[in-house]
Coordinates of C-alpha atoms in Angstrom, one line a residue:
Chain Y
M1 CA 50.9 16.4 -29.4
A2 CA 48.0 13.3 -28.3
E3 CA 49.5 11.7 -25.2
P4 CA 50.9 7.7 -25.5
G5 CA 48.2 5.5 -25.1
I6 CA 47.6 3.7 -21.8
F7 CA 48.5 -0.1 -23.0
E8 CA 51.3 1.2 -24.7
I9 CA 52.5 2.4 -21.8
L10 CA 51.6 -0.5 -19.7
Y11 CA 53.7 -2.6 -21.8
S12 CA 56.7 -0.4 -22.4
T13 CA 57.5 0.2 -18.9
R14 CA 60.7 -1.3 -17.9
A15 CA 63.3 -1.0 -15.6
M16 CA 65.9 1.3 -17.1
R17 CA 69.1 1.0 -14.6
R18 CA 71.6 2.9 -17.4
L19 CA 70.8 6.9 -17.0
K20 CA 72.5 10.1 -18.1
P21 CA 73.4 13.0 -15.5
D22 CA 71.4 15.5 -17.3
P23 CA 68.9 17.1 -14.8
I24 CA 65.0 16.5 -14.8
P25 CA 62.8 19.6 -15.2
E26 CA 61.1 20.5 -11.7
A27 CA 57.8 20.8 -13.7
T28 CA 58.4 17.3 -14.9
L29 CA 59.3 16.0 -11.0
K30 CA 56.1 17.5 -10.0
K31 CA 54.0 16.0 -12.6
I32 CA 55.5 12.5 -11.9
V33 CA 54.8 13.0 -8.4
D34 CA 51.1 14.3 -9.2
A35 CA 50.0 11.2 -11.5
G36 CA 51.6 9.1 -8.3
I37 CA 49.1 10.5 -5.8
R38 CA 46.2 9.3 -7.8
A39 CA 46.9 6.0 -6.6
P40 CA 44.6 4.6 -4.1
S41 CA 45.8 4.1 -0.5
G42 CA 44.0 2.5 2.5
G43 CA 41.1 4.4 3.6
N44 CA 42.3 7.4 0.9
A45 CA 44.4 8.6 4.1
Q46 CA 47.4 9.5 1.5
E47 CA 50.2 8.9 4.3
W48 CA 52.8 9.4 1.6
A49 CA 55.8 11.5 1.2
F50 CA 58.2 11.5 -2.0
I51 CA 62.0 12.9 -1.1
L52 CA 63.4 14.2 -4.4
V53 CA 67.3 13.5 -3.7
R54 CA 69.1 15.7 -5.9
N55 CA 72.3 16.4 -3.6
P56 CA 75.5 15.4 -4.7
E57 CA 76.7 15.0 -1.1
L58 CA 73.6 13.0 -0.3
K59 CA 73.4 11.2 -3.5
R60 CA 77.1 9.7 -2.6
F61 CA 76.0 9.2 1.1
I62 CA 73.0 6.8 -0.4
R63 CA 75.2 5.2 -3.2
D64 CA 77.8 4.1 -0.7
Y65 CA 75.4 2.3 1.6
Y66 CA 73.8 1.0 -1.4
W67 CA 76.8 -0.3 -3.2
N68 CA 78.0 -2.1 0.1
T69 CA 74.8 -3.8 0.7
W70 CA 74.9 -4.9 -2.9
Q71 CA 77.8 -6.6 -2.6
R72 CA 77.3 -8.1 0.6
I73 CA 73.4 -9.8 -1.1
V74 CA 75.6 -10.9 -3.5
R75 CA 78.3 -12.6 -1.9
Q76 CA 75.4 -13.9 0.5
E77 CA 73.6 -15.5 -2.0
A78 CA 76.8 -16.7 -3.7
F79 CA 75.9 -15.7 -7.1
S80 CA 78.3 -16.7 -9.6
A81 CA 77.4 -14.9 -12.7
S82 CA 78.7 -17.3 -15.3
A83 CA 76.2 -19.8 -13.7
L84 CA 73.2 -17.9 -14.4
P85 CA 71.2 -17.8 -17.7
P86 CA 72.1 -14.8 -19.8
P87 CA 68.8 -12.5 -18.8
Q88 CA 69.8 -12.9 -15.1
Q89 CA 73.3 -12.4 -15.9
R90 CA 72.4 -9.2 -17.7
M91 CA 70.2 -8.2 -14.9
L92 CA 72.9 -9.0 -12.4
N93 CA 75.8 -6.7 -14.3
A94 CA 73.2 -3.4 -14.8
G95 CA 72.5 -4.2 -11.0
A96 CA 75.9 -4.0 -10.2
D97 CA 76.2 -0.8 -12.9
L98 CA 73.5 0.8 -11.1
A99 CA 74.7 0.1 -7.8
A100 CA 78.4 1.7 -8.6
H101 CA 76.7 4.6 -10.5
L102 CA 73.8 5.1 -8.3
D103 CA 75.1 9.2 -7.4
E104 CA 74.9 9.7 -11.2
A105 CA 71.6 9.8 -11.5
P106 CA 70.2 13.3 -11.4
V107 CA 67.3 12.6 -8.9
L108 CA 67.1 9.5 -6.5
M109 CA 63.0 9.5 -5.5
L110 CA 62.4 8.2 -2.1
A111 CA 58.9 6.9 -1.8
C112 CA 57.9 6.8 1.9
A113 CA 54.1 5.7 3.8
H114 CA 53.5 5.6 6.7
K115 CA 54.5 3.1 8.8
E116 CA 50.6 1.8 10.2
Y117 CA 47.3 1.8 8.9
A118 CA 45.6 2.5 11.6
P119 CA 42.2 0.9 11.8
V120 CA 44.3 -2.6 10.9
A121 CA 47.0 -2.0 13.3
A122 CA 44.8 -1.6 16.4
L123 CA 43.9 -5.2 15.6
N124 CA 47.8 -6.1 16.6
V125 CA 47.9 -7.9 13.2
L126 CA 51.7 -7.5 12.1
R127 CA 51.0 -8.6 8.4
A128 CA 47.7 -7.1 8.2
S129 CA 49.0 -4.2 9.1
L130 CA 52.5 -4.1 6.3
L131 CA 50.2 -5.6 3.7
A132 CA 47.7 -2.5 4.0
V133 CA 50.9 -0.3 4.8
H134 CA 52.4 -1.4 1.4
G135 CA 49.2 -2.0 -0.9
S136 CA 49.0 1.9 0.1
I137 CA 52.5 2.9 -1.2
F138 CA 53.4 0.4 -3.8
P139 CA 50.3 1.3 -6.0
A140 CA 52.0 5.5 -6.3
V141 CA 54.7 3.8 -7.0
Q142 CA 54.1 2.0 -10.2
N143 CA 51.8 5.1 -11.4
I144 CA 55.0 6.8 -11.1
L145 CA 57.2 4.9 -12.9
L146 CA 54.5 4.3 -15.8
A147 CA 54.4 8.8 -15.5
C148 CA 58.1 8.2 -16.0
R149 CA 58.1 6.1 -18.8
A150 CA 55.0 8.4 -20.6
L151 CA 57.6 11.5 -20.0
G152 CA 60.5 9.7 -21.5
I153 CA 62.0 9.3 -18.1
G154 CA 64.1 5.9 -16.9
A155 CA 63.6 4.8 -13.6
T156 CA 63.8 1.6 -11.7
L157 CA 61.9 0.1 -8.6
T158 CA 64.4 -0.8 -5.7
T159 CA 63.8 -2.1 -2.0
I160 CA 67.9 -2.6 -1.3
H161 CA 67.5 0.9 1.0
S162 CA 65.8 -1.2 3.4
F163 CA 68.8 -2.7 4.8
F164 CA 70.4 0.7 5.8
E165 CA 66.8 2.2 6.4
E166 CA 67.9 4.0 10.2
P167 CA 71.0 5.9 8.8
L168 CA 69.6 7.0 5.7
K169 CA 66.0 8.3 7.5
Q170 CA 68.2 10.0 10.2
R171 CA 70.7 11.5 7.5
L172 CA 67.1 12.9 5.9
G173 CA 65.9 13.5 8.8
V174 CA 62.6 11.4 8.1
P175 CA 60.6 10.9 11.0
D176 CA 60.4 7.6 12.6
T177 CA 56.6 7.2 12.4
M178 CA 57.5 6.9 8.1
E179 CA 58.9 4.0 6.3
I180 CA 60.6 4.8 3.4
A181 CA 59.6 1.4 1.0
A182 CA 60.7 2.4 -2.4
M183 CA 64.0 4.2 -3.7
I184 CA 63.6 4.9 -7.3
P185 CA 66.5 6.7 -9.0
M186 CA 65.3 9.0 -12.3
G187 CA 67.1 9.9 -15.3
Y188 CA 67.0 10.8 -18.8
P189 CA 67.7 6.8 -20.3
R190 CA 71.0 5.9 -22.2
G191 CA 69.1 2.7 -23.5
K192 CA 65.8 2.7 -25.4
F193 CA 62.1 1.5 -23.8
G194 CA 60.6 -1.3 -25.6
P195 CA 58.8 -4.1 -24.4
V196 CA 59.3 -6.2 -21.4
S197 CA 59.3 -9.6 -21.7
R198 CA 57.4 -12.3 -19.7
N199 CA 56.1 -15.5 -18.9
P200 CA 53.0 -16.4 -20.8
V201 CA 49.7 -15.2 -19.1
E202 CA 47.8 -18.4 -19.0
E203 CA 50.5 -19.6 -16.6
V204 CA 49.3 -17.3 -14.2
M205 CA 45.8 -17.5 -14.5
H206 CA 44.0 -19.8 -12.1
W207 CA 40.1 -19.7 -12.6
D208 CA 37.8 -20.1 -9.3
R209 CA 40.5 -22.6 -7.5
W210 CA 44.5 -23.0 -7.5
G211 CA 45.6 -24.7 -10.2
Q212 CA 42.3 -24.7 -12.1
Q213 CA 43.6 -23.1 -15.6
H214 CA 40.7 -23.0 -17.8
G215 CA 38.1 -20.4 -17.8
Chain D
M1 CA 39.2 3.7 -31.9
A2 CA 42.6 5.1 -30.5
E3 CA 43.3 3.9 -26.8
P4 CA 42.6 6.1 -23.4
G5 CA 45.5 8.4 -23.3
I6 CA 47.8 7.2 -20.2
F7 CA 47.4 10.3 -17.6
E8 CA 43.4 10.4 -18.8
I9 CA 43.4 7.0 -17.2
L10 CA 46.0 7.5 -14.0
Y11 CA 43.6 10.8 -13.0
S12 CA 40.3 8.9 -13.1
T13 CA 41.3 5.6 -11.6
R14 CA 39.0 5.3 -8.6
A15 CA 38.0 2.8 -6.2
M16 CA 34.3 1.3 -7.8
R17 CA 32.2 -0.3 -5.4
R18 CA 28.9 -0.7 -6.5
L19 CA 28.8 -3.1 -9.4
K20 CA 26.9 -4.6 -11.5
P21 CA 26.6 -8.3 -11.5
D22 CA 26.8 -8.9 -15.5
P23 CA 30.2 -11.0 -16.4
I24 CA 32.7 -9.9 -17.4
P25 CA 34.2 -11.6 -20.8
E26 CA 36.8 -14.2 -20.3
A27 CA 39.1 -12.0 -22.9
T28 CA 39.2 -9.4 -21.3
L29 CA 40.2 -10.7 -18.2
K30 CA 42.6 -11.9 -20.1
K31 CA 43.5 -8.8 -20.8
I32 CA 43.7 -7.1 -17.6
V33 CA 46.0 -10.0 -16.0
D34 CA 48.2 -9.5 -19.1
A35 CA 48.6 -5.6 -18.4
G36 CA 49.1 -6.7 -14.6
I37 CA 51.9 -8.7 -15.2
R38 CA 53.8 -6.1 -17.2
A39 CA 54.9 -4.5 -14.0
P40 CA 58.4 -5.1 -12.5
S41 CA 58.9 -7.4 -9.9
G42 CA 62.1 -8.2 -7.6
G43 CA 64.6 -9.9 -10.1
N44 CA 61.9 -9.9 -12.9
A45 CA 61.0 -13.6 -10.9
Q46 CA 57.2 -12.8 -11.7
E47 CA 56.1 -15.2 -8.6
W48 CA 52.5 -14.0 -8.9
A49 CA 49.6 -16.0 -9.7
F50 CA 45.6 -14.3 -10.2
I51 CA 42.8 -16.5 -9.2
L52 CA 39.7 -14.9 -10.6
V53 CA 37.1 -16.7 -8.5
R54 CA 33.4 -16.5 -10.5
N55 CA 31.6 -19.6 -8.8
P56 CA 29.0 -18.2 -6.6
E57 CA 29.4 -20.8 -3.5
L58 CA 33.0 -19.4 -3.6
K59 CA 32.1 -16.2 -4.0
R60 CA 29.6 -16.3 -0.9
F61 CA 32.3 -17.8 1.3
I62 CA 34.5 -14.5 0.7
R63 CA 31.6 -12.7 1.4
D64 CA 31.0 -14.0 4.4
Y65 CA 34.2 -14.0 6.2
Y66 CA 34.5 -10.4 4.6
W67 CA 31.5 -9.3 5.9
N68 CA 32.1 -10.4 9.2
T69 CA 35.5 -9.4 9.6
W70 CA 34.5 -5.6 8.4
Q71 CA 32.0 -5.1 11.2
R72 CA 34.5 -6.2 13.7
I73 CA 37.1 -3.5 12.3
V74 CA 34.5 -1.4 12.5
R75 CA 33.3 -2.2 15.8
Q76 CA 36.8 -2.2 17.2
E77 CA 37.5 1.4 15.8
A78 CA 34.4 2.4 16.8
F79 CA 33.7 4.5 14.0
S80 CA 30.9 6.5 14.7
A81 CA 29.9 7.2 11.1
S82 CA 27.7 10.3 12.1
A83 CA 30.8 11.9 13.5
L84 CA 32.8 11.4 10.5
P85 CA 33.5 14.3 7.9
P86 CA 30.8 13.3 4.8
P87 CA 33.8 12.5 2.5
Q88 CA 35.0 9.4 5.4
Q89 CA 31.2 8.7 5.6
R90 CA 30.5 8.2 2.1
M91 CA 33.6 6.0 2.0
L92 CA 32.6 4.1 4.9
N93 CA 28.9 3.6 4.0
A94 CA 30.6 2.1 0.0
G95 CA 32.7 0.0 2.1
A96 CA 29.8 -1.4 4.2
D97 CA 27.8 -1.8 0.8
L98 CA 30.7 -3.8 -1.1
A99 CA 31.3 -6.0 1.7
A100 CA 26.9 -6.9 2.3
H101 CA 27.1 -7.1 -1.8
L102 CA 31.0 -8.1 -2.4
D103 CA 29.4 -12.2 -3.9
E104 CA 27.5 -10.1 -6.3
A105 CA 30.5 -8.9 -8.1
P106 CA 30.6 -11.3 -11.0
V107 CA 35.0 -11.4 -10.3
L108 CA 37.1 -11.5 -7.2
M109 CA 40.6 -11.7 -8.0
L110 CA 43.0 -12.8 -5.6
A111 CA 46.4 -11.4 -6.5
C112 CA 48.9 -14.0 -4.9
A113 CA 53.0 -13.6 -4.2
H114 CA 55.3 -16.1 -3.4
K115 CA 55.7 -15.4 0.3
E116 CA 59.7 -14.5 0.5
Y117 CA 61.9 -12.9 -2.0
A118 CA 64.9 -15.5 -2.2
P119 CA 68.1 -13.5 -2.0
V120 CA 66.8 -10.8 0.8
A121 CA 65.1 -13.6 2.8
A122 CA 68.5 -15.4 3.0
L123 CA 69.8 -12.5 5.2
N124 CA 67.0 -13.2 7.7
V125 CA 65.5 -9.6 7.5
L126 CA 61.9 -9.9 7.6
R127 CA 60.8 -6.4 6.9
A128 CA 63.2 -6.1 4.1
S129 CA 61.7 -9.4 2.9
L130 CA 58.4 -8.4 2.9
L131 CA 59.0 -5.0 1.3
A132 CA 60.4 -7.0 -1.6
V133 CA 57.6 -9.2 -1.8
H134 CA 54.9 -6.5 -1.4
G135 CA 57.1 -4.6 -4.0
S136 CA 56.6 -7.3 -6.3
I137 CA 52.9 -7.8 -6.7
F138 CA 51.2 -3.9 -5.8
P139 CA 52.5 -2.7 -8.9
A140 CA 51.1 -5.4 -11.0
V141 CA 47.8 -5.1 -9.1
Q142 CA 48.2 -1.1 -10.2
N143 CA 48.5 -1.9 -13.6
I144 CA 45.1 -4.2 -13.4
L145 CA 43.3 -1.5 -11.6
L146 CA 44.5 0.9 -15.0
A147 CA 43.8 -1.4 -17.4
C148 CA 40.2 -2.4 -15.7
R149 CA 39.5 1.3 -15.9
A150 CA 40.6 1.4 -19.4
L151 CA 38.4 -1.2 -20.4
G152 CA 35.6 0.4 -18.1
I153 CA 35.4 -2.2 -15.5
G154 CA 35.3 -0.6 -12.1
A155 CA 37.2 -2.2 -9.2
T156 CA 38.9 -1.7 -5.7
L157 CA 42.0 -2.7 -4.0
T158 CA 41.4 -4.1 -0.6
T159 CA 43.5 -6.4 1.8
I160 CA 41.0 -7.2 4.4
H161 CA 41.1 -10.5 3.3
S162 CA 44.5 -11.0 5.2
F163 CA 42.4 -11.3 8.3
F164 CA 40.9 -15.0 6.9
E165 CA 44.1 -15.8 4.8
E166 CA 44.3 -19.1 6.2
P167 CA 40.5 -20.6 5.6
L168 CA 40.4 -19.0 2.5
K169 CA 43.8 -20.7 1.0
Q170 CA 42.7 -23.8 2.4
R171 CA 39.4 -23.5 0.5
L172 CA 40.5 -22.5 -2.6
G173 CA 43.7 -25.0 -2.4
V174 CA 46.3 -22.0 -2.3
P175 CA 50.2 -23.3 -1.6
D176 CA 51.5 -22.3 1.9
T177 CA 54.5 -20.9 0.1
M178 CA 52.1 -17.9 -1.5
E179 CA 50.5 -14.8 0.1
I180 CA 47.3 -13.6 -0.9
A181 CA 48.3 -9.5 -1.3
A182 CA 45.1 -8.5 -2.5
M183 CA 41.9 -9.0 -3.4
I184 CA 40.1 -7.4 -6.3
P185 CA 36.6 -7.2 -6.5
M186 CA 35.5 -6.2 -10.3
G187 CA 32.2 -5.6 -11.9
Y188 CA 30.9 -3.1 -14.8
P189 CA 30.3 -0.2 -12.5
R190 CA 27.2 1.5 -11.5
G191 CA 28.5 4.5 -11.2
K192 CA 30.2 6.9 -13.1
F193 CA 34.2 6.9 -13.2
G194 CA 35.6 10.7 -12.8
P195 CA 38.5 12.1 -11.1
V196 CA 39.9 11.5 -8.2
S197 CA 40.0 14.4 -5.6
R198 CA 43.8 14.2 -3.6
N199 CA 45.8 16.5 -1.2
P200 CA 47.7 19.3 -3.2
V201 CA 50.5 17.7 -4.6
E202 CA 53.1 20.2 -3.3
E203 CA 52.2 19.0 0.4
V204 CA 53.8 15.4 -0.2
M205 CA 56.7 16.7 -2.1
H206 CA 60.6 17.2 0.2
W207 CA 63.3 18.0 -1.4
D208 CA 66.6 16.6 -0.6
R209 CA 65.7 16.5 3.0
W210 CA 62.2 15.8 5.1
G211 CA 60.2 19.1 5.3
Q212 CA 62.3 21.0 2.5
Q213 CA 59.3 21.6 0.4
H214 CA 60.8 24.3 -2.2
G215 CA 62.8 22.8 -4.8

């Protein structure tokens, strides 16, 4: 069978938050991470690591922190689900569902990056350093989401773990030099893949200067 | 002609730093950005913008700052090119070449993101907020690099502009609420696309806990 086309995959990779508990074969997981590490990283340093959490106890540990954080954020923001437009309502509900059932996903992948990009950190510019660090891990994360889609695995990019990063790192033995940049729950999807909806591209393209919208 | 396969593209998208000055058709640029915005963003907020700089004067403005910053970083790091292993030597040389000739690329794309991800910023956690912001723009950046590759356009992800972000934003009229997260010089490549070289995937996969390298 021919592999799916690049644009077909780019246009149909969307957050899949409702997952079946069925296990994902290790060969599939390896193929997904191997696609991830083809992404660029600053100076091609490849200072990344991918932890695949499958152990039920560890998944419950993560789920409990995640669920508590989710509730705190929703409370703080005083989201009133009924006041939101329907698409946001659906996303909020799917997010709550993901949080509540996080430990049922067969794999929680943690994408880790070295906390500092040395050539830039030496110059002592925090924001520039973080930009270089995050710019060196999220391209790999996106490759992982695309590879999941191509292999029929549902996945979602989340960053809520950053609120409980310290206890999480302690529990999994992640060195202090590393940051957990993203958590990606993975599993065979309950729903169907399909086109993503986006605002028209013309609205976000500027030519030469901000606000100049015609080429 | 069938579109190229997803894994073929994932495995052959590498930094292309030597570019021809030939212009890129607007329809191609639009297709590239349209692939970018299929990426996920926090809460699907899509608070991004893509500035396509083609004006020669503006490109020279960026080139001069970039070149000066490049020299400052190389000096600060006291890189001695001859002391580096050959692959790093080549990368450093290609980087210097890119910096010196940056304005010859037909397009310098600036990927911008809203500086704060509201639901998280409200909780006053800087690192978590930046993670959410960067995690909402670099997936789009990676989609853009992949779409460039699929369409035969050479591109490189750079973040060195962050050292002169303020004067750059002023010159292009970018609002203070936005961050320029990445600059991507684009053009038809002088070299050939080809497989990227990476450390073996087994070395970066951990199972359940850090350091547990067998599934």
